[in-house]
């Protein structure tokens, strides 16, 4: 049996085929597409275990023939990032060990020599300098030497800058100076992504002078900025705001590392300031952490934002409505909830009085009366403050507590800064201050209006976050204010751009009462009956029983929107 093939070994195997099976050699274009799909499958795996296995398998495909090798070489450099490795830097070694499934990098003593002879040798290696698309580099390896190395990578498209959690280094505001080296990149169109992991036990420097840095114009392009952080002790991560301000990323990811330290939950005290830097954001994801209302107000004003994920403290919003006077025709609304809340509030008042006497927290009170005076507030002008690192508290290095002032005049005269706004404590180190600022109702109404009329966001995810162990007092018998839930859901009823919506009320944390479940089901169903844009809505919390929300499908007439209940 005669077969024509470009591979002599393959031809021999075919001629020895005893079963006389007909074997068809696929056109090269189809072979390339199959190889591409195999490499693409590797890129879709998130765990290193599977990446290592698949990488080992697909490398073998390059040994079939020269055409396969050349195409695999291209794909290999497309899909596998190259690691800039510095033998003299313990952080670089640490990072290489973590990404050991790649097993290829440059060495400081074995960097690519860009002479013609070396390029000839390179053509027989999968790692070919002229084809490298992505490089990973440790933040503290960025210097003149590494920039020269990067400038010689002809096909480079992306630089991933990493700073992994490691007690061997100091990361501080002084470290921002490293960014100036990136101005020396020849290709100004490179996408640069940053990922920082900040540990609570690292000794961060705090003294710095950024006055000269503010005059430095960064000429490189930041695509994504991601930061993961543990609880802040005496010294905080105020430099993160400075980096976001200078880098101006399109994609922002901020993730709290939950339950890592023994102090409770982690929380950033700079979201209001970060939200004001909203002109370039296309995607903002804040994971496992809540934001203040003013931050939500500013994020919703971002002109290019299409994806927004964040947590709010729903019990804070519900309490806003609890404090508002009921209309005469609504006196009977939520009567069961009001009775339960009244009992809870009485108990909470007693607990709060004890806490206040112990903590001398005289600025916090459950029963502070808010003024009903109608005052026009321009929230576009009331937060023109300069960033303050509240965690450090200036020269005295003491945390600055959020203080709620009675009366609106203080905020009209002095403005509003909610960077360190706390309602329910997020950790064992902080005191809950269960007071509602007098402007919060007006600010929430503005946020509801922006949710309803927003014309850029297509993917929205909102979760309730009570903080670490919910130190404010409400429990599973707590019931949300009906007007809060209805207003919240109504804000989505007429929105014309949101296609994917995710809502998590965290009822297993508290508020698991049947009155709550019925209220939420009916309100969501009513919203779906009016909304004509939503394609899917995800309800509940991952890895929890969310069967309580199945009734929504029976209550709504909407057949377009897919209702998804998170499952184990």
Coordinates of C-alpha atoms in Angstrom, one line a residue:
X1 CA 0.0 0.0 0.0
X2 CA 1.5 3.3 -1.1
X3 CA 1.1 6.4 0.9
X4 CA 2.6 9.8 0.2
X5 CA 3.7 11.8 3.2
X6 CA 6.3 14.3 4.1
X7 CA 7.3 12.3 7.1
X8 CA 9.5 9.2 6.3
X9 CA 8.9 7.7 9.7
X10 CA 5.2 8.1 9.3
X11 CA 5.3 6.6 5.9
X12 CA 7.1 3.5 7.3
X13 CA 4.4 3.1 9.9
X14 CA 1.7 3.3 7.3
X15 CA 3.3 0.7 5.1
X16 CA 3.5 -1.7 8.0
X17 CA -0.2 -1.4 8.7
X18 CA -1.4 -5.0 8.7
X19 CA -5.1 -4.2 8.9
X20 CA -5.0 -2.2 5.7
X21 CA -6.9 0.6 7.4
X22 CA -7.2 3.7 5.3
X23 CA -5.4 6.6 6.9
X24 CA -6.0 10.1 5.6
X25 CA -3.4 12.8 6.2
X26 CA -5.3 16.0 7.1
X27 CA -4.5 19.2 5.3
X28 CA -1.9 21.3 7.0
X29 CA -4.4 24.1 7.8
X30 CA -6.6 21.7 9.7
X31 CA -3.6 20.3 11.5
X32 CA -2.7 23.8 12.6
X33 CA -6.3 24.4 13.8
X34 CA -6.2 21.3 15.9
X35 CA -2.9 22.3 17.5
X36 CA -4.2 25.8 18.1
X37 CA -7.3 24.3 20.0
X38 CA -5.0 22.1 22.1
X39 CA -2.9 25.1 23.2
X40 CA -6.0 27.2 23.7
X41 CA -7.3 24.4 26.0
X42 CA -4.2 24.8 28.1
X43 CA -4.8 28.5 28.4
X44 CA -8.4 27.9 29.7
X45 CA -7.2 25.7 32.6
X46 CA -6.8 27.7 35.9
X47 CA -5.0 25.2 38.1
X48 CA -1.3 24.6 37.8
X49 CA -1.8 20.8 38.1
X50 CA -3.6 20.5 34.8
X51 CA -1.5 23.2 33.2
X52 CA 1.6 21.1 33.9
X53 CA 0.1 17.9 32.5
X54 CA -1.2 19.5 29.3
X55 CA 2.0 21.4 28.7
X56 CA 4.0 18.2 28.9
X57 CA 1.6 16.6 26.4
X58 CA 1.5 19.4 23.8
X59 CA 5.2 19.8 23.8
X60 CA 5.5 16.3 22.3
X61 CA 3.4 17.4 19.3
X62 CA 6.3 19.6 18.2
X63 CA 8.3 16.4 17.4
X64 CA 6.0 15.1 14.6
X65 CA 7.7 16.9 11.8
X66 CA 9.3 20.3 10.9
X67 CA 6.0 22.0 10.0
X68 CA 4.5 20.9 13.4
X69 CA 7.6 22.1 15.2
X70 CA 7.5 25.6 13.6
X71 CA 3.8 26.0 14.3
X72 CA 4.2 24.6 17.9
X73 CA 7.0 27.0 18.4
X74 CA 4.8 29.9 17.5
X75 CA 1.9 28.7 19.7
X76 CA 4.3 27.9 22.6
X77 CA 5.4 31.5 22.7
X78 CA 1.9 32.8 22.2
X79 CA 0.3 30.9 25.1
X80 CA 3.2 30.3 27.5
X81 CA 4.6 33.4 29.3
X82 CA 8.3 33.8 29.5
X83 CA 9.8 34.5 33.0
X84 CA 12.5 37.0 33.6
X85 CA 14.7 35.3 36.1
X86 CA 17.3 36.9 38.2
X87 CA 19.7 34.5 40.1
X88 CA 20.7 37.2 42.5
X89 CA 17.1 38.0 43.5
X90 CA 15.5 35.7 46.1
X91 CA 12.1 37.0 45.1
X92 CA 12.7 36.0 41.5
X93 CA 13.7 32.5 42.6
X94 CA 10.6 32.3 44.8
X95 CA 8.4 33.4 42.0
X96 CA 10.0 30.9 39.6
X97 CA 9.3 28.1 42.0
X98 CA 5.7 29.0 42.2
X99 CA 5.4 28.9 38.4
X100 CA 7.6 25.9 38.1
X101 CA 5.2 24.3 35.7
X102 CA 6.6 26.6 33.0
X103 CA 10.1 25.5 33.6
X104 CA 11.6 27.9 31.2
X105 CA 13.1 31.3 31.8
X106 CA 16.1 33.4 31.2
X107 CA 18.9 33.5 33.7
X108 CA 20.7 36.7 34.6
X109 CA 23.9 34.9 33.6
X110 CA 22.3 33.3 30.5
X111 CA 20.2 36.1 29.0
X112 CA 19.5 35.9 25.3
X113 CA 22.3 37.1 23.2
X114 CA 20.9 38.9 20.3
X115 CA 23.7 38.2 17.8
X116 CA 22.9 36.5 14.5
X117 CA 24.6 33.2 15.5
X118 CA 22.5 32.9 18.6
X119 CA 19.3 33.5 16.7
X120 CA 20.3 30.6 14.4
X121 CA 20.6 28.3 17.4
X122 CA 17.3 29.6 18.7
X123 CA 15.4 28.3 15.8
X124 CA 15.7 24.8 17.2
X125 CA 14.2 25.8 20.5
X126 CA 10.6 26.2 21.5
X127 CA 11.5 29.3 23.4
X128 CA 12.4 31.7 20.6
X129 CA 13.2 35.2 21.6
X130 CA 11.7 36.8 18.4
X131 CA 8.4 35.1 19.1
X132 CA 7.8 35.7 22.8
X133 CA 4.5 37.4 23.4
X134 CA 4.2 37.6 27.2
X135 CA 6.9 38.0 29.9
X136 CA 6.5 37.8 33.7
X137 CA 8.8 39.9 35.8
X138 CA 9.0 40.5 39.6
X139 CA 8.2 44.1 40.5
X140 CA 11.6 44.6 42.2
X141 CA 13.5 43.2 39.2
X142 CA 12.4 46.2 37.1
X143 CA 15.6 48.2 36.4
X144 CA 17.7 49.3 33.5
X145 CA 19.1 45.8 32.9
X146 CA 15.6 44.1 32.7
X147 CA 14.2 47.0 30.5
X148 CA 17.1 46.5 28.0
X149 CA 16.3 42.8 27.9
X150 CA 12.6 43.5 27.3
X151 CA 13.3 46.0 24.6
X152 CA 15.0 43.3 22.6
X153 CA 11.9 41.1 22.5
X154 CA 10.6 41.9 19.0
X155 CA 7.2 40.3 19.3
X156 CA 6.4 41.2 22.9
X157 CA 2.8 42.3 23.5
X158 CA 2.3 41.9 27.3
X159 CA 4.3 42.4 30.5
X160 CA 2.9 40.9 33.7
X161 CA 4.5 42.5 36.7
X162 CA 4.1 40.4 39.9
X163 CA 4.8 41.1 43.5
X164 CA 4.0 37.9 45.4
X165 CA 3.3 37.6 49.1
X166 CA 6.9 37.2 50.6
X167 CA 8.2 38.4 53.9
X168 CA 11.6 38.9 52.4
X169 CA 10.8 42.3 50.8
X170 CA 9.5 45.7 51.8
X171 CA 6.8 47.2 49.6
X172 CA 5.9 50.8 50.3
X173 CA 5.1 54.1 48.7
X174 CA 8.8 54.5 48.0
X175 CA 8.5 51.4 45.8
X176 CA 6.4 53.4 43.3
X177 CA 9.7 54.9 42.1
X178 CA 10.3 51.6 40.3
X179 CA 7.6 52.4 37.9
X180 CA 9.7 55.2 36.3
X181 CA 11.9 52.6 34.7
X182 CA 9.0 51.5 32.6
X183 CA 9.1 54.8 30.8
X184 CA 12.2 53.5 29.1
X185 CA 10.3 50.8 27.2
X186 CA 10.6 51.4 23.5
X187 CA 7.2 50.0 22.6
X188 CA 4.6 52.3 24.2
X189 CA 1.7 50.0 23.1
X190 CA 2.7 47.1 25.3
X191 CA -0.1 46.0 27.7
X192 CA 1.2 46.0 31.3
X193 CA -0.6 44.1 34.0
X194 CA 0.2 44.4 37.7
X195 CA -0.5 41.9 40.5
X196 CA 0.4 42.7 44.1
X197 CA -0.1 40.4 47.1
X198 CA 0.2 42.3 50.3
X199 CA 0.6 40.4 53.6
X200 CA -0.5 41.7 57.0
X201 CA 2.8 40.8 58.7
X202 CA 5.1 42.5 56.1
X203 CA 7.0 45.5 57.4
X204 CA 6.0 48.3 55.1
X205 CA 8.0 51.5 55.0
X206 CA 5.9 54.6 55.3
X207 CA 8.1 57.6 55.0
X208 CA 8.4 58.9 51.4
X209 CA 8.2 62.0 49.4
X210 CA 6.1 61.6 46.2
X211 CA 6.2 65.3 45.3
X212 CA 8.7 64.7 42.5
X213 CA 7.0 61.6 41.3
X214 CA 3.8 63.5 40.7
X215 CA 5.7 65.6 38.1
X216 CA 6.7 62.4 36.3
X217 CA 4.6 61.6 33.3
X218 CA 4.2 57.8 32.8
X219 CA 4.3 57.0 29.0
X220 CA 3.5 53.3 29.3
X221 CA 0.0 51.8 29.1
X222 CA -1.5 49.9 32.1
X223 CA -4.1 47.4 31.2
X224 CA -4.9 45.6 34.5
X225 CA -4.1 46.4 38.2
X226 CA -4.9 43.6 40.7
X227 CA -4.1 43.7 44.4
X228 CA -4.8 41.1 47.0
X229 CA -4.4 42.1 50.7
X230 CA -4.7 40.9 54.2
X231 CA -5.7 42.9 57.2
X232 CA -3.9 46.2 57.8
X233 CA -2.2 46.5 61.2
X234 CA -0.6 49.7 62.5
X235 CA 0.6 50.6 59.0
X236 CA -1.7 50.5 56.0
X237 CA -1.7 50.2 52.2
X238 CA -2.2 53.9 51.3
X239 CA 0.4 53.5 48.5
X240 CA -2.1 51.4 46.6
X241 CA -4.2 54.5 45.9
X242 CA -1.1 56.3 44.7
X243 CA -0.3 53.4 42.3
X244 CA -3.8 53.3 40.9
X245 CA -3.7 57.1 40.5
X246 CA -0.4 57.0 38.6
X247 CA -1.1 53.8 36.5
X248 CA -4.7 54.7 35.5
X249 CA -5.6 51.1 34.7
X250 CA -8.6 49.9 32.5
X251 CA -9.2 46.8 34.6
X252 CA -9.2 47.1 38.4
X253 CA -9.4 44.1 40.7
X254 CA -9.2 44.5 44.5
X255 CA -9.5 41.3 46.6
X256 CA -9.6 40.9 50.3
X257 CA -7.9 37.7 51.6
X258 CA -10.6 36.5 54.0
X259 CA -9.8 34.9 57.3
X260 CA -6.0 34.8 56.6
X261 CA -5.0 36.7 59.7
X262 CA -6.3 36.2 63.2
X263 CA -7.8 39.7 63.4
X264 CA -10.9 39.1 61.3
X265 CA -11.8 40.4 57.8
X266 CA -9.8 42.7 55.6
X267 CA -11.0 46.1 54.4
X268 CA -9.6 48.9 52.4
X269 CA -10.1 52.4 53.7
X270 CA -9.6 54.2 50.3
X271 CA -12.5 53.1 48.1
X272 CA -14.0 56.6 47.9
X273 CA -10.7 58.0 46.6
X274 CA -10.2 55.1 44.2
X275 CA -13.7 55.6 42.8
X276 CA -13.0 59.2 41.9
X277 CA -10.2 58.0 39.6
X278 CA -13.0 56.6 37.3
X279 CA -12.3 58.1 33.9
X280 CA -10.4 55.1 32.5
X281 CA -12.1 52.2 34.2
X282 CA -13.7 49.6 32.0
X283 CA -14.0 46.8 34.6
X284 CA -14.0 47.1 38.4
X285 CA -14.2 44.0 40.6
X286 CA -14.0 44.4 44.4
X287 CA -14.1 40.9 45.9
X288 CA -14.9 40.1 49.5
X289 CA -15.0 43.7 50.6
X290 CA -17.7 46.3 50.9
X291 CA -17.6 49.9 49.6
X292 CA -19.2 53.1 51.0
X293 CA -22.2 54.7 49.2
X294 CA -20.1 57.6 47.8
X295 CA -17.7 55.1 46.1
X296 CA -20.7 53.4 44.5
X297 CA -21.9 56.9 43.3
X298 CA -18.6 57.6 41.7
X299 CA -18.1 54.1 40.1
X300 CA -21.6 54.4 38.5
X301 CA -20.4 57.7 36.9
X302 CA -17.4 56.0 35.2
X303 CA -17.9 56.8 31.4
X304 CA -16.4 53.6 30.1
X305 CA -17.4 51.0 32.7
X306 CA -19.0 47.8 31.4
X307 CA -18.3 45.4 34.4
X308 CA -18.9 46.2 38.0
X309 CA -18.7 43.8 41.0
X310 CA -18.8 44.9 44.6
X311 CA -20.3 44.4 48.1
X312 CA -22.5 46.7 50.1
X313 CA -23.7 46.6 53.7
X314 CA -27.4 46.0 53.1
X315 CA -28.3 46.3 56.7
X316 CA -26.9 49.8 56.7
X317 CA -29.1 50.7 53.7
X318 CA -32.1 49.0 55.4
X319 CA -31.5 51.0 58.5
X320 CA -31.7 54.2 56.4
X321 CA -35.3 53.3 55.7
X322 CA -36.0 52.3 59.3
X323 CA -35.1 55.8 60.4
X324 CA -37.3 57.5 57.8
X325 CA -40.9 58.4 58.7
X326 CA -43.5 56.2 57.3
X327 CA -46.3 57.7 55.1
X328 CA -49.8 57.3 56.6
X329 CA -50.8 54.9 53.9
X330 CA -47.8 52.7 54.6
X331 CA -48.1 52.4 58.3
X332 CA -48.9 48.7 58.1
X333 CA -46.1 48.0 55.6
X334 CA -43.6 45.5 56.9
X335 CA -45.3 45.3 60.3
X336 CA -43.9 41.9 61.2
X337 CA -40.4 43.1 60.3
X338 CA -40.8 46.3 62.3
X339 CA -41.8 44.4 65.4
X340 CA -38.8 42.1 65.1
X341 CA -36.5 44.9 64.3
X342 CA -37.8 46.8 67.3
X343 CA -36.9 43.9 69.6
X344 CA -33.5 43.6 67.9
X345 CA -32.8 47.3 68.2
X346 CA -33.7 47.3 71.9
X347 CA -31.2 44.5 72.5
X348 CA -28.7 46.2 70.3
X349 CA -29.1 49.5 72.2
X350 CA -28.3 47.7 75.4
X351 CA -25.2 46.1 73.9
X352 CA -24.2 49.3 72.3
X353 CA -24.4 51.2 75.5
X354 CA -22.1 48.7 77.1
X355 CA -19.7 48.9 74.2
X356 CA -19.7 52.7 74.2
X357 CA -18.9 52.8 77.9
X358 CA -16.0 50.5 77.3
X359 CA -14.7 52.1 74.1
X360 CA -15.6 55.7 74.9
X361 CA -17.1 55.8 71.4
X362 CA -19.5 58.7 72.1
X363 CA -19.9 59.6 68.5
X364 CA -21.8 56.4 67.7
X365 CA -25.4 55.9 68.6
X366 CA -28.3 53.7 67.4
X367 CA -31.0 56.3 68.1
X368 CA -29.5 59.5 66.7
X369 CA -32.3 61.6 65.2
X370 CA -31.8 62.8 61.7
X371 CA -33.1 66.1 60.4
X372 CA -36.0 66.0 58.0
X373 CA -35.1 69.4 56.5
X374 CA -35.2 69.4 52.7
X375 CA -31.7 70.5 51.6
X376 CA -30.4 70.4 48.1
X377 CA -27.1 68.5 48.0
X378 CA -24.7 68.5 45.0
X379 CA -22.7 65.3 45.5
X380 CA -20.6 66.1 42.4
X381 CA -19.0 68.9 44.4
X382 CA -19.1 67.7 48.0
X383 CA -16.2 65.2 47.8
X384 CA -13.4 67.4 46.5
X385 CA -11.0 66.2 49.2
X386 CA -7.3 65.3 48.9
X387 CA -6.5 61.6 49.7
X388 CA -5.6 60.9 53.3
X389 CA -4.2 57.6 54.5
X390 CA -6.6 57.1 57.3
X391 CA -4.9 54.0 58.5
X392 CA -1.8 55.9 59.3
X393 CA -3.6 59.0 60.6
X394 CA -0.8 61.3 59.6
X395 CA 2.2 61.9 61.8
X396 CA 0.8 60.3 64.9
X397 CA 0.3 57.0 63.1
X398 CA -3.1 56.3 64.9
X399 CA -6.1 55.1 63.0
X400 CA -8.7 57.8 62.3
X401 CA -12.2 56.8 63.3
X402 CA -15.1 57.7 61.1
X403 CA -17.3 60.3 62.9
X404 CA -20.9 61.0 62.1
X405 CA -21.9 64.6 62.7
X406 CA -25.4 65.7 63.5
X407 CA -27.0 68.1 61.1
X408 CA -26.2 68.7 57.4
X409 CA -24.3 72.0 57.9
X410 CA -21.0 70.3 58.8
X411 CA -21.0 68.4 55.5
X412 CA -22.0 71.4 53.5
X413 CA -19.2 73.4 55.0
X414 CA -16.5 70.7 55.1
X415 CA -17.5 68.2 52.4
X416 CA -17.7 64.5 52.6
X417 CA -14.9 61.8 52.7
X418 CA -16.2 58.2 53.1
X419 CA -12.8 56.5 52.7
X420 CA -12.9 55.3 56.3
X421 CA -16.7 55.1 56.6
X422 CA -17.8 52.2 58.8
X423 CA -21.2 51.1 59.9
X424 CA -20.7 47.5 60.9
X425 CA -17.2 46.6 62.0
X426 CA -15.3 44.4 59.6
X427 CA -12.8 43.0 62.1
X428 CA -12.1 42.4 65.8
X429 CA -9.9 45.4 65.8
X430 CA -12.5 48.0 64.9
X431 CA -15.6 49.4 66.7
X432 CA -18.9 49.4 65.0
X433 CA -20.4 52.9 64.6
X434 CA -24.0 52.3 63.9
X435 CA -24.9 55.9 63.0
X436 CA -26.4 57.0 59.7
X437 CA -24.9 60.1 58.3
X438 CA -27.7 62.7 57.6
X439 CA -26.9 62.8 53.9
X440 CA -27.0 59.0 53.3
X441 CA -30.7 58.9 52.2
X442 CA -30.1 61.5 49.5
X443 CA -26.9 59.8 48.4
X444 CA -28.6 56.4 48.2
X445 CA -31.4 57.9 46.1
X446 CA -28.8 59.3 43.7
X447 CA -27.2 55.9 43.5
X448 CA -30.6 54.3 42.7
X449 CA -31.1 56.8 40.0
X450 CA -27.7 56.1 38.5
X451 CA -28.4 52.3 38.6
X452 CA -31.6 52.9 36.7
X453 CA -30.2 55.2 34.0
X454 CA -26.7 53.8 33.6
X455 CA -26.0 53.2 29.9
X456 CA -22.6 51.5 29.9
X457 CA -22.7 48.7 32.4
X458 CA -23.7 45.3 31.0
X459 CA -22.4 43.0 33.8
X460 CA -23.3 43.9 37.4
X461 CA -22.7 41.9 40.6
X462 CA -23.8 43.1 44.1
X463 CA -23.5 41.2 47.4
X464 CA -24.3 41.9 51.0
X465 CA -21.3 42.1 53.3
X466 CA -21.8 42.4 57.0
X467 CA -18.1 42.5 57.8
X468 CA -16.2 39.8 59.6
X469 CA -18.6 38.4 62.3
X470 CA -21.4 40.9 62.0
X471 CA -20.6 42.8 65.2
X472 CA -23.5 45.2 64.8
X473 CA -26.1 42.9 66.4
X474 CA -28.8 41.9 63.7
X475 CA -29.0 38.1 63.3
X476 CA -30.9 35.5 61.3
X477 CA -34.2 36.9 62.6
X478 CA -33.5 40.3 61.2
X479 CA -35.8 41.5 58.4
X480 CA -34.9 43.9 55.7
X481 CA -37.0 47.1 55.3
X482 CA -39.6 46.4 52.6
X483 CA -39.1 49.9 51.0
X484 CA -35.4 49.3 50.8
X485 CA -35.8 46.0 48.9
X486 CA -38.5 47.4 46.6
X487 CA -36.5 50.6 45.8
X488 CA -33.4 48.5 45.2
X489 CA -35.1 46.1 42.8
X490 CA -37.0 48.9 41.0
X491 CA -33.7 50.5 40.1
X492 CA -33.1 47.6 37.7
X493 CA -36.7 47.5 36.3
X494 CA -36.1 50.0 33.5
X495 CA -32.4 49.7 33.0
X496 CA -31.7 49.2 29.2
X497 CA -28.0 48.0 29.3
X498 CA -27.5 45.5 32.1
X499 CA -27.6 42.0 30.6
X500 CA -26.1 39.9 33.4
X501 CA -27.1 40.6 37.0
X502 CA -25.9 38.8 40.1
X503 CA -27.4 39.4 43.6
X504 CA -26.4 37.9 46.9
X505 CA -28.4 38.8 50.0
X506 CA -26.3 36.5 52.2
X507 CA -29.3 35.3 54.1
X508 CA -27.4 32.5 55.7
X509 CA -25.3 35.2 57.5
X510 CA -28.5 36.7 59.0
X511 CA -31.9 37.6 57.8
X512 CA -32.9 34.0 57.0
X513 CA -36.4 34.6 58.2
X514 CA -39.3 33.6 55.8
X515 CA -40.6 37.1 55.7
X516 CA -37.3 38.2 54.1
X517 CA -37.4 35.3 51.6
X518 CA -40.9 36.1 50.5
X519 CA -40.2 39.8 50.3
X520 CA -37.1 39.3 48.1
X521 CA -38.8 36.7 45.9
X522 CA -41.8 39.0 45.1
X523 CA -39.6 42.0 44.6
X524 CA -37.3 40.3 42.2
X525 CA -40.2 38.8 40.3
X526 CA -41.8 42.2 40.0
X527 CA -38.6 43.7 38.6
X528 CA -38.3 40.9 36.1
X529 CA -41.8 41.5 34.9
X530 CA -40.8 45.0 33.9
X531 CA -37.3 44.5 32.7
X532 CA -36.9 43.7 29.0
X533 CA -33.1 43.7 28.8
X534 CA -31.8 41.2 31.3
X535 CA -30.5 37.9 29.8
X536 CA -29.6 36.2 33.1
X537 CA -29.9 36.8 36.8
X538 CA -27.9 34.8 39.4
X539 CA -29.3 34.8 42.9
X540 CA -27.9 33.5 46.1
X541 CA -24.5 32.6 47.5
X542 CA -22.0 30.0 46.1
X543 CA -21.7 26.7 48.0
X544 CA -25.0 27.4 49.9
X545 CA -28.5 26.0 49.6
X546 CA -30.4 28.6 47.6
X547 CA -33.5 26.7 47.0
X548 CA -35.4 29.4 48.9
X549 CA -35.4 31.5 45.7
X550 CA -36.9 28.9 43.4
X551 CA -40.3 30.5 43.8
X552 CA -39.1 33.5 41.7
X553 CA -39.5 31.4 38.5
X554 CA -43.2 30.7 39.4
X555 CA -43.9 34.4 40.2
X556 CA -42.5 36.1 37.2
X557 CA -43.9 36.2 33.6
X558 CA -40.5 36.9 32.2
X559 CA -39.4 34.1 29.9
X560 CA -36.4 35.8 28.3
X561 CA -34.2 36.2 31.4
X562 CA -32.5 33.0 32.6
X563 CA -32.8 32.6 36.4
X564 CA -29.7 30.9 37.9
X565 CA -29.5 29.7 41.5
X566 CA -25.9 29.2 42.7
X567 CA -25.4 25.5 43.7
X568 CA -22.8 23.6 45.7

